Every structure is written in C-alpha cells, then in structure tokens.
C-alpha cells in the first residue's frame, strides 16, 4: 500500500507538471535544428522528445575536471551505487576486480546499457555478480558528448536497459590536430594522475568525400594507501567500529580445542609455563600470548570485541584505498562517401586497463599446530602435546596484491545512406571482445605448504621467521594468473527510417530494425586455483567440487519497429515494439508508448510507458562456485561473534528472466529567455529480481534462511551460501529536475547556470516472493545506499579568453548500516563536494585549464557499512582523495 508520504509526493509531482505550463507564456522563439537523439531512431526537429535525455557535452566534462568515464558518473544524478575502483577493491562481485560499471537508478549494473556510438560493447569478461561494460574500455579522450536516456527498457537498443541507456558518442567528422595533457595531484599525497591525449583527423565528408579520425588516450594513476589519509587515521576500527576488527592479527591468536576438558588442560599447561594476561592466568578459548601489547597500529588490543585475552587486527591500517592503474585506449573512425547518397564507415577500438589492487595481508587459519612447533618462537615454552589452531595475518608473505588486466577490442564496419528517394538506412557488422586476467602477484601463497612449514616449526606465525624460514616463505609465494576470462559479442544490425505519410503535425516517421547477436563467455582457472591450494582463495572445507574451465555461448535475435506520429501541430505519439529471442532462455515482446504535447512553443509535456526484459547472464546461470570470506565483519547470533565468515558464491541454471514495467511523465519549458527547465517523474518495477541474499540478511534471520548456512558440527561456526535466485520484486520512483540558463553576451561576459538533480520517492526491495517489501530509500541495505536526493550544480562565467566554473556535487544524508545488535539507527551525514576550475585561451590554438577538486577538503562521512572491505566510509559514492589540484594544457591545429 502506498504510504501517505509517497502519495503526497506523487500528487505533488503530477500537480507540478500541470502547473508549470502556465509559467512560460512569454518565452522567446527558438531556432530548431534536425537532430537524432538517443532513445529514438527517427530524426526530428526538436531535441525535447517524449523520453527524458540528459546531454553532457565535452566542455562540461572538461570543466568538471574528470578524465574517465567512471569519474563522469558521479556527475549524473540518476546514477547511484556505481561500481568504481573503491568498491572494486572489495571484490564483493566475486572475481571481478578491475570492473568499473554504471548503475542508473540503483537497480543494478546489469540493468544499465552502455553504448559507444549507439552500438554495444562486450561485457567485462571475468564472471561475477555484475554483467556490464567496463567503463575503462571507453576512450575518454575521444568523447564528444554523453547522452543519458533516463527512461528505462529501451525498445530501440535493448529491453535489458531497465535502468536506462548511457551512450558515449565520439567526435565525428573531425579535422585537425588536438594535443592535450594534464597533471593531477592531491594535497595529502597519493592518487596522483597524469594524462595524455593525441587526436587527429583529416578530410571533410561534404567537401572531400571522406574523413579519418583517431584518438590515443593514455592515463597513469597512482595508488593511495590508507596511511596517507588523515580521516582514515582518525577512525581506527578499535574506537569506531570495533566489531569489524579481525580475529586474525600478527602475532597470531591461538584458538584452543572446542572440547571443554581438552581446553582446560591446554590452559593449565599455558599458565604453568608462566604466562599471564593483565596479572591473571589465561582462561578463554581464543588467546594471544603477546597481548595486551599486540603489535600496533594494525594489531591492537580490543578486549570487548575480540576477547580480553586476544588481539584484534585493524585491516584499514594496512591497505590501499585507491588502486594504481595504467589505462591506454586507441580509437579510429573513418567515413567514405561512395556517391549516390551512400557512405561506408569503419570504427576500431583498442583499450587496455591494468589495475593493481593491494589489500591487507591474508587472514589465515592453520589447524593441527603443536606447541613443539611454535615453542622456539614464544617467550616461554609450553609443555603440552595437544594441537590447536592459529589464526594470523600472513604478514611475512606480503599484502594481497592483484594485477588485473582488462583488454577490450571492437571493430565496426557498415554503410549508411538513402534508399527509395527519402528512406535512410544504416547497416553494420560488429565484433567486440573483452579479455581479463587476474594475476596474483603478492600476498597469496601455497596453503598446504605453509601449513606444513608452520607445523614443522620453520615459519613463525607470531613474528619474524628465522633466515631459513624466510627463504622458505619466498618459495611459497604465488605469482599466478589465477583467473582468465574472455567474452565476446558479435552482431549484424540493419535499420531503415523514413516517412509513411503526412499528418496534420508533419511527417509520420517510421523506423524498422533487426539485430542478430552472438554472446560468448569463457572462464579458465589456473592449476593452483583448481587444486584449491591458494591461500586467500580456496574452499576451506576442501569438500566442494573442484573448479573447472567453462565456455558458454548463445544467439540473440531481435526486431523492432518505431513510429513517430505528429497527430497535430501540438500532439505527437511515439510508439515502439521490440521482440527478442534469447537462445536457452526464451522470447519476449515489449512495447513502448510515448506522448509529447506542446501547447505552446516554449512548453513540452511528455509521458511514456513500457516494459522490459533482462535475460540472466552467463555468470548468474553457470559461474563455477567461488570461495572467500565476507568482505567485512558480520554478527552471528548463534555463534555469538563478529567475524569474516566463509562464503560460497553459487550460480543457478534455473533462473528466470527479470521483467519490468516503466512509466514516466514530465514537462520541459523555457521560463525566461535562454533557459530550459525540465521536471520528470519516473517509476520502475521489476519482478523476478536476480540476486543473492547478503550475509547480513542471512545471519539476522538465521532460522528463516537456515538453508543458506552450513555450520560446523562442533561449534556452529557458519559458512554462508550466497546463491543466485529470483528473489522477488523491486519498486522505485522519483523525480528528475534539470535546469539551464545562459545570460546574454555583454562586455561583462556571459553567465551560465546548470543544475541536474534526482529525488527518490521510494525504493522498495523484496528478498523473496513471500517476503514483505522493505523501504530502502534513504538507507543502506544489502549492498548499497540510495540517497533521497542527489544533484550536480555548476555556475560558469565566460569573459573574453577567460572562463571560470564553480561546481557542487551533493548527496543527502541517510540511515546507516548498523551491525551492533539492539542499537538505534544512526545517520550518515550529507556529502557535499565543491570544485572550481578556470581556463584561459591564449590563442585559437593554445589554452590552459587549472582547477581544484574537493575545494573544502571534505572527508567522506563516517559510515558503519560492512558490505565493502573498505570500512568507516562508503566507497561507492565518496572520494577519499581529498583536496586535489590539476592543470591541463591543450593545443589545437585546424
């Protein structure tokens, strides 16, 4: 049932749409141009269509100081909980480090369609929780503009675009030479960046009959360690979220026998050896013979959480929060006019992103260790023959380091022109491929051999090992490409557009199109991964089936038709119908209907409705089971402890497709000269949502979800089964606001204001067909936060060769993700970042831009969230780099 609050907001949104039409009676005439906008295949004479589209131009991107497609997403208010580098460090997507993905409306990376010049790219190849285009493969230096279709389930591009479409459009018909470079540095150090872009083009199609354009974009990004940020140092886990401390420190904790009688005898032997803690003998099961000193700042004494006789580990004191990366992309595009109204075109893309992720040393558990083996490393020997478990950080083996290389390739060839007098056609063939290699370069080790080395007394789990042990440790280090993924999308497409008849309002336009695609995905684990012998990436039980190489493919056939009917001078109907057939999944037919009403030259009212369909990805259907631990710390009532519990990520070949319904209505108008304002209400509902339950939800409802928990028969220690399922539904709605104004040119210059904001009315999740819907707007739940309000505001002033910009990105406060039992919810503060930049054009050829990001040096607000490895803040929307400075130089020769 709709709440009174939501009903009021719905009513307000619709009432506003009707009211604003009265505000624009005195607007000025506009010169209209014939354009084609993302969301429709039919060219028209007005950019305001029945569907809401946000256009971000090249100069807007430069003014914001962003240099990558992933950074750009933070300035799109409709995008939330994107998968960026900070979240990717966590690898909570299951084997997909290195993946940067877009997430419109917060309904999933897999439900956001990313295009390059209107055509698909290959998805990130490494199998995991998300299926989408890696934004690292988008050539940032070649982007001319970005068009964001905020209305979901595109009947033109693919009904899997439930959240919407982001179309990156590169330069077209460019001539001349363009050289630019930039340097980006942070006030506190780390996370620096250098970029270089070289672009060139020759030929003008209209004059010379051809054009060839190419762009080379190179970026180098430096790592950022947690020790380099004051706000991290001011939030030690022991004082802020002590329940996230790990029970695997260095020196290691000793976990005694689960049998009471045996444990009592072990404690007696320890105390007889002369060990005391705070002046008393040891009495508990988990102990550390080096407590309370431990080994700060990472290994700390936290008696209320880990135990009064043990040490805890603050992993945030020894990790990177921003990765080192090298990104190189090359794009070339050519057009040849062959006469008779026909052109041939070709496009090629090569991109490589190599990202290095560094986390704290591996949390390791070794069973069956004897006192005889570790006595040489203890202050006092313990005389006992019983075995125990050592839980420690494998510090001597280094920080866990993954080098992820993502290679993207794409070739498009085709033709376009005119047939039958005035019918335009476009035909193309494309092949796109993505290859991912996840290489373990440090911190991972041969587990069985390390276990034996500790049992043999050669390696010290409590401190520095002797020289012989150090040499042995070196031999156990792994440098292994543990995971290889390869995915490809090949396709043929054809589209024809033209006029069927003349209506009172103009041409009755029609577009007909068809597409054939072939999708493939391969996964190849290394021999060490198959052998379950990589410390830090293994099934700790050793009982599950071994990983195997997989290879899957499917054919997809689609047809669509679009009709644009200007019934009168003021009323226009846009209708589309798309039919898709996914091999091994099924077929679906999805309609789209849009209305555009223009009661005055300066007012456009619009509405649209449609349905969507997303087939399960290969990973969701067939991905081999992957093993790990919960990224941060969960509380289990049965085991009565916080811990990083073991997890198993499981695919499901019986998944059904997701289905959706979308609706939007809005208005665009010109309240004063040289201004535009738009207000759009949107609503999306999904059924058969494909997801797994988070470990937190499973453990908070342990009785209800007992099937997702495997418990140790001795002590009840849980292993969490995270299985892909059609969980239930999702319902979300909101309002987008967009406003732009430019003053008239004068001697004092020209002032411009730009505003884009999104208010989320509701966001309701259902975690199972029989479960109730939970309102999650304005709170962190499961794996993300959907803020009620987000906006981007900027003010520009141009006077002669000087241009200045002041911008603000804002994220409203929300309810935190609290893991403490029986505690009241807390609020995460609003997050507001200011940036400024200025450019000076010394000549037609040479210009300089300089700027400051995070002008006020605002730290990410504190958060309890535990879904991501990086704790005390949320890495999905915040920027830990702090105040940063950049300068860029640009030289153009035309």
Coordinates of C-alpha atoms in Angstrom, one line a residue, residues 38-39 51-54 73 76 78-80 82 101-116 120 131-133 135 146-168 592 608 611-614 658 660-664 682-686 730 732 736:
X38 CA 19.4 8.6 -28.0
X39 CA 16.1 6.9 -27.4
X51 CA 11.7 10.5 -23.4
X52 CA 13.9 12.4 -21.0
X53 CA 17.6 12.6 -22.2
X54 CA 20.4 14.3 -20.3
X73 CA 29.2 9.0 -13.5
X76 CA 25.0 12.1 -13.3
X78 CA 20.4 9.4 -12.0
X79 CA 23.4 7.1 -11.4
X80 CA 23.8 5.7 -7.9
X82 CA 28.1 2.7 -9.3
X101 CA 30.3 -0.3 -14.1
X102 CA 27.4 2.2 -14.4
X103 CA 24.3 1.8 -12.3
X104 CA 21.3 4.0 -13.4
X105 CA 18.5 4.3 -10.8
X106 CA 20.5 2.0 -8.5
X107 CA 18.8 -1.1 -9.9
X108 CA 21.9 -2.9 -10.9
X109 CA 24.9 -2.6 -13.2
X110 CA 23.4 -5.5 -15.2
X111 CA 20.3 -3.4 -15.9
X112 CA 22.2 -0.4 -17.3
X113 CA 23.0 -0.5 -21.1
X114 CA 26.3 1.3 -22.1
X115 CA 26.8 2.0 -25.8
X116 CA 29.6 3.5 -27.8
X120 CA 27.1 -2.4 -27.8
X131 CA 27.2 -8.1 -16.2
X132 CA 28.0 -4.9 -18.0
X133 CA 30.5 -2.9 -19.9
X135 CA 33.9 1.8 -18.3
X146 CA 27.4 11.7 -23.5
X147 CA 23.6 11.1 -23.8
X148 CA 21.9 9.6 -20.9
X149 CA 18.4 8.1 -21.6
X150 CA 16.8 8.1 -18.2
X151 CA 13.7 6.3 -19.3
X152 CA 14.4 2.5 -18.9
X153 CA 13.8 -0.6 -21.1
X154 CA 14.7 0.8 -24.5
X155 CA 12.7 -0.8 -27.2
X156 CA 15.3 0.5 -29.7
X157 CA 18.6 -0.5 -28.1
X158 CA 17.6 -3.5 -26.0
X159 CA 14.9 -4.1 -23.4
X160 CA 17.6 -5.2 -20.9
X161 CA 18.2 -1.5 -20.4
X162 CA 15.8 -1.5 -17.5
X163 CA 17.6 1.3 -15.7
X164 CA 18.3 3.3 -18.8
X165 CA 20.9 3.9 -21.5
X166 CA 24.3 5.7 -21.5
X167 CA 25.5 6.4 -25.0
X168 CA 29.1 7.7 -25.3
X592 CA 6.9 1.3 -25.6
X608 CA 5.9 7.3 -21.7
X611 CA 8.0 -3.0 -20.3
X612 CA 11.5 -4.6 -20.1
X613 CA 13.1 -8.0 -20.1
X614 CA 16.6 -9.0 -18.9
X658 CA 13.8 -10.3 -14.9
X660 CA 10.0 -4.8 -15.6
X661 CA 7.4 -2.0 -16.1
X662 CA 8.3 1.6 -16.5
X663 CA 6.4 4.9 -16.6
X664 CA 7.5 8.5 -16.8
X682 CA 9.6 8.2 -13.2
X683 CA 8.6 4.8 -11.8
X684 CA 10.1 1.4 -12.4
X685 CA 9.0 -2.0 -11.1
X686 CA 10.9 -5.3 -11.5
X730 CA 11.8 -4.1 -6.7
X732 CA 11.3 2.6 -7.2
X736 CA 14.4 14.3 -12.0

